[in-house]
JSON list of C-alpha atoms in Angstrom, two decimals:
[
{"chain": "A", "resi": 1, "resn": "MET", "atom": "CA", "xyz": [0.00, 0.00, 0.00]},
{"chain": "A", "resi": 2, "resn": "PRO", "atom": "CA", "xyz": [1.57, 3.30, -0.99]},
{"chain": "A", "resi": 3, "resn": "SER", "atom": "CA", "xyz": [2.22, 5.47, 2.03]},
{"chain": "A", "resi": 4, "resn": "ALA", "atom": "CA", "xyz": [3.36, 8.55, 0.12]},
{"chain": "A", "resi": 5, "resn": "VAL", "atom": "CA", "xyz": [3.38, 10.00, -3.36]},
{"chain": "A", "resi": 6, "resn": "LEU", "atom": "CA", "xyz": [6.55, 11.65, -4.61]},
{"chain": "A", "resi": 7, "resn": "ILE", "atom": "CA", "xyz": [6.16, 14.76, -6.78]},
{"chain": "A", "resi": 8, "resn": "ILE", "atom": "CA", "xyz": [9.29, 16.11, -8.43]},
{"chain": "A", "resi": 9, "resn": "THR", "atom": "CA", "xyz": [9.50, 19.52, -10.07]},
{"chain": "A", "resi": 10, "resn": "ALA", "atom": "CA", "xyz": [12.46, 21.47, -11.42]},
{"chain": "A", "resi": 11, "resn": "ASP", "atom": "CA", "xyz": [12.82, 23.26, -8.08]},
{"chain": "A", "resi": 12, "resn": "ALA", "atom": "CA", "xyz": [11.63, 20.82, -5.46]},
{"chain": "A", "resi": 13, "resn": "LYS", "atom": "CA", "xyz": [10.87, 17.30, -4.39]},
{"chain": "A", "resi": 14, "resn": "MET", "atom": "CA", "xyz": [7.69, 16.83, -2.36]},
{"chain": "A", "resi": 15, "resn": "TYR", "atom": "CA", "xyz": [6.23, 13.83, -0.55]},
{"chain": "A", "resi": 16, "resn": "ILE", "atom": "CA", "xyz": [2.49, 13.76, 0.09]},
{"chain": "A", "resi": 17, "resn": "PRO", "atom": "CA", "xyz": [1.47, 11.30, 2.82]},
{"chain": "A", "resi": 18, "resn": "MET", "atom": "CA", "xyz": [-1.41, 9.28, 1.39]},
{"chain": "A", "resi": 19, "resn": "ASP", "atom": "CA", "xyz": [-2.29, 7.43, 4.59]},
{"chain": "A", "resi": 20, "resn": "GLU", "atom": "CA", "xyz": [-3.60, 10.69, 6.03]},
{"chain": "A", "resi": 21, "resn": "LEU", "atom": "CA", "xyz": [-5.53, 11.70, 2.90]},
{"chain": "A", "resi": 22, "resn": "VAL", "atom": "CA", "xyz": [-7.10, 8.46, 1.67]},
{"chain": "A", "resi": 23, "resn": "ASP", "atom": "CA", "xyz": [-8.97, 5.74, 3.53]},
{"chain": "A", "resi": 24, "resn": "PHE", "atom": "CA", "xyz": [-7.62, 2.83, 1.49]},
{"chain": "A", "resi": 25, "resn": "LYS", "atom": "CA", "xyz": [-10.19, 0.32, 2.75]},
{"chain": "A", "resi": 26, "resn": "GLU", "atom": "CA", "xyz": [-13.03, 2.66, 1.81]},
{"chain": "A", "resi": 27, "resn": "GLU", "atom": "CA", "xyz": [-11.51, 3.38, -1.60]},
{"chain": "A", "resi": 28, "resn": "ILE", "atom": "CA", "xyz": [-11.04, -0.33, -2.32]},
{"chain": "A", "resi": 29, "resn": "ALA", "atom": "CA", "xyz": [-14.66, -0.98, -1.32]},
{"chain": "A", "resi": 30, "resn": "ARG", "atom": "CA", "xyz": [-15.84, 1.83, -3.63]},
{"chain": "A", "resi": 31, "resn": "LEU", "atom": "CA", "xyz": [-13.81, 0.48, -6.54]},
{"chain": "A", "resi": 32, "resn": "GLU", "atom": "CA", "xyz": [-15.10, -3.05, -5.90]},
{"chain": "A", "resi": 33, "resn": "ARG", "atom": "CA", "xyz": [-18.70, -1.76, -5.97]},
{"chain": "A", "resi": 34, "resn": "GLU", "atom": "CA", "xyz": [-18.00, 0.06, -9.23]},
{"chain": "A", "resi": 35, "resn": "ARG", "atom": "CA", "xyz": [-16.42, -3.11, -10.65]},
{"chain": "A", "resi": 36, "resn": "ALA", "atom": "CA", "xyz": [-19.41, -5.23, -9.65]},
{"chain": "A", "resi": 37, "resn": "LYS", "atom": "CA", "xyz": [-21.75, -2.77, -11.36]},
{"chain": "A", "resi": 38, "resn": "ALA", "atom": "CA", "xyz": [-19.66, -2.80, -14.55]},
{"chain": "A", "resi": 39, "resn": "GLN", "atom": "CA", "xyz": [-19.51, -6.61, -14.48]},
{"chain": "A", "resi": 40, "resn": "LYS", "atom": "CA", "xyz": [-23.29, -6.81, -14.12]},
{"chain": "A", "resi": 41, "resn": "GLU", "atom": "CA", "xyz": [-23.73, -4.49, -17.13]},
{"chain": "A", "resi": 42, "resn": "LEU", "atom": "CA", "xyz": [-21.21, -6.53, -19.14]},
{"chain": "A", "resi": 43, "resn": "ASP", "atom": "CA", "xyz": [-22.96, -9.80, -18.27]},
{"chain": "A", "resi": 44, "resn": "PHE", "atom": "CA", "xyz": [-26.28, -8.33, -19.44]},
{"chain": "A", "resi": 45, "resn": "ILE", "atom": "CA", "xyz": [-24.81, -7.14, -22.74]},
{"chain": "A", "resi": 46, "resn": "ASN", "atom": "CA", "xyz": [-23.04, -10.46, -23.30]},
{"chain": "A", "resi": 47, "resn": "SER", "atom": "CA", "xyz": [-26.29, -12.33, -22.69]},
{"chain": "A", "resi": 48, "resn": "LYS", "atom": "CA", "xyz": [-27.86, -10.29, -25.49]},
{"chain": "A", "resi": 49, "resn": "LEU", "atom": "CA", "xyz": [-24.90, -10.81, -27.81]},
{"chain": "A", "resi": 50, "resn": "ASN", "atom": "CA", "xyz": [-24.93, -14.56, -27.11]},
{"chain": "A", "resi": 51, "resn": "ASN", "atom": "CA", "xyz": [-28.62, -14.72, -28.03]},
{"chain": "A", "resi": 52, "resn": "PRO", "atom": "CA", "xyz": [-28.85, -15.68, -31.73]},
{"chain": "A", "resi": 53, "resn": "GLY", "atom": "CA", "xyz": [-32.35, -14.18, -31.89]},
{"chain": "A", "resi": 54, "resn": "PHE", "atom": "CA", "xyz": [-31.09, -10.77, -30.79]},
{"chain": "A", "resi": 55, "resn": "VAL", "atom": "CA", "xyz": [-28.11, -10.79, -33.13]},
{"chain": "A", "resi": 56, "resn": "SER", "atom": "CA", "xyz": [-30.15, -11.89, -36.15]},
{"chain": "A", "resi": 57, "resn": "LYS", "atom": "CA", "xyz": [-33.16, -9.60, -35.58]},
{"chain": "A", "resi": 58, "resn": "ALA", "atom": "CA", "xyz": [-31.63, -6.41, -34.20]},
{"chain": "A", "resi": 59, "resn": "PRO", "atom": "CA", "xyz": [-30.31, -3.80, -36.63]},
{"chain": "A", "resi": 60, "resn": "GLU", "atom": "CA", "xyz": [-26.57, -4.15, -37.23]},
{"chain": "A", "resi": 61, "resn": "LYS", "atom": "CA", "xyz": [-26.03, -0.67, -35.77]},
{"chain": "A", "resi": 62, "resn": "VAL", "atom": "CA", "xyz": [-27.59, -1.78, -32.46]},
{"chain": "A", "resi": 63, "resn": "VAL", "atom": "CA", "xyz": [-25.57, -5.01, -32.36]},
{"chain": "A", "resi": 64, "resn": "GLN", "atom": "CA", "xyz": [-22.37, -3.09, -33.11]},
{"chain": "A", "resi": 65, "resn": "GLY", "atom": "CA", "xyz": [-23.21, -0.59, -30.38]},
{"chain": "A", "resi": 66, "resn": "GLN", "atom": "CA", "xyz": [-23.61, -3.43, -27.89]},
{"chain": "A", "resi": 67, "resn": "ARG", "atom": "CA", "xyz": [-20.27, -4.92, -28.96]},
{"chain": "A", "resi": 68, "resn": "GLU", "atom": "CA", "xyz": [-18.56, -1.56, -28.46]},
{"chain": "A", "resi": 69, "resn": "ALA", "atom": "CA", "xyz": [-20.21, -1.15, -25.06]},
{"chain": "A", "resi": 70, "resn": "ALA", "atom": "CA", "xyz": [-18.99, -4.62, -24.06]},
{"chain": "A", "resi": 71, "resn": "GLU", "atom": "CA", "xyz": [-15.45, -3.73, -25.13]},
{"chain": "A", "resi": 72, "resn": "LYS", "atom": "CA", "xyz": [-15.50, -0.48, -23.14]},
{"chain": "A", "resi": 73, "resn": "LEU", "atom": "CA", "xyz": [-16.82, -2.27, -20.06]},
{"chain": "A", "resi": 74, "resn": "THR", "atom": "CA", "xyz": [-14.14, -4.94, -20.39]},
{"chain": "A", "resi": 75, "resn": "ASP", "atom": "CA", "xyz": [-11.48, -2.20, -20.48]},
{"chain": "A", "resi": 76, "resn": "LYS", "atom": "CA", "xyz": [-13.08, -0.44, -17.50]},
{"chain": "A", "resi": 77, "resn": "ILE", "atom": "CA", "xyz": [-13.11, -3.66, -15.47]},
{"chain": "A", "resi": 78, "resn": "ALA", "atom": "CA", "xyz": [-9.41, -4.22, -16.25]},
{"chain": "A", "resi": 79, "resn": "MET", "atom": "CA", "xyz": [-8.57, -0.67, -15.13]},
{"chain": "A", "resi": 80, "resn": "LEU", "atom": "CA", "xyz": [-10.59, -1.11, -11.93]},
{"chain": "A", "resi": 81, "resn": "ASP", "atom": "CA", "xyz": [-8.80, -4.42, -11.24]},
{"chain": "A", "resi": 82, "resn": "ASP", "atom": "CA", "xyz": [-5.45, -2.66, -11.68]},
{"chain": "A", "resi": 83, "resn": "SER", "atom": "CA", "xyz": [-6.52, 0.17, -9.36]},
{"chain": "A", "resi": 84, "resn": "ILE", "atom": "CA", "xyz": [-7.72, -2.25, -6.70]},
{"chain": "A", "resi": 85, "resn": "ALA", "atom": "CA", "xyz": [-4.49, -4.25, -6.92]},
{"chain": "A", "resi": 86, "resn": "GLY", "atom": "CA", "xyz": [-2.45, -1.06, -6.59]},
{"chain": "A", "resi": 87, "resn": "LEU", "atom": "CA", "xyz": [-4.21, -0.14, -3.36]},
{"chain": "A", "resi": 88, "resn": "GLN", "atom": "CA", "xyz": [-3.84, -3.53, -1.70]}
]
């Protein structure tokens, strides 16, 4: 768990104590809630995309939009996982 952040400028080096500014347990819990929400949305979209009836009957623009949304959610989940791991 990072205890301080180092900021370096041309004129100075500054340490900011993170333990005093961030409640890591609370932040991890918030990120985990956000991840669960994103996973739920991704599961819903994937259930539509795995339904042959939806894919064959929906306009291609709608199907493509769902695929793009799934890709964005997958990326978001990966970023949240990285953030959670960095705080533990």
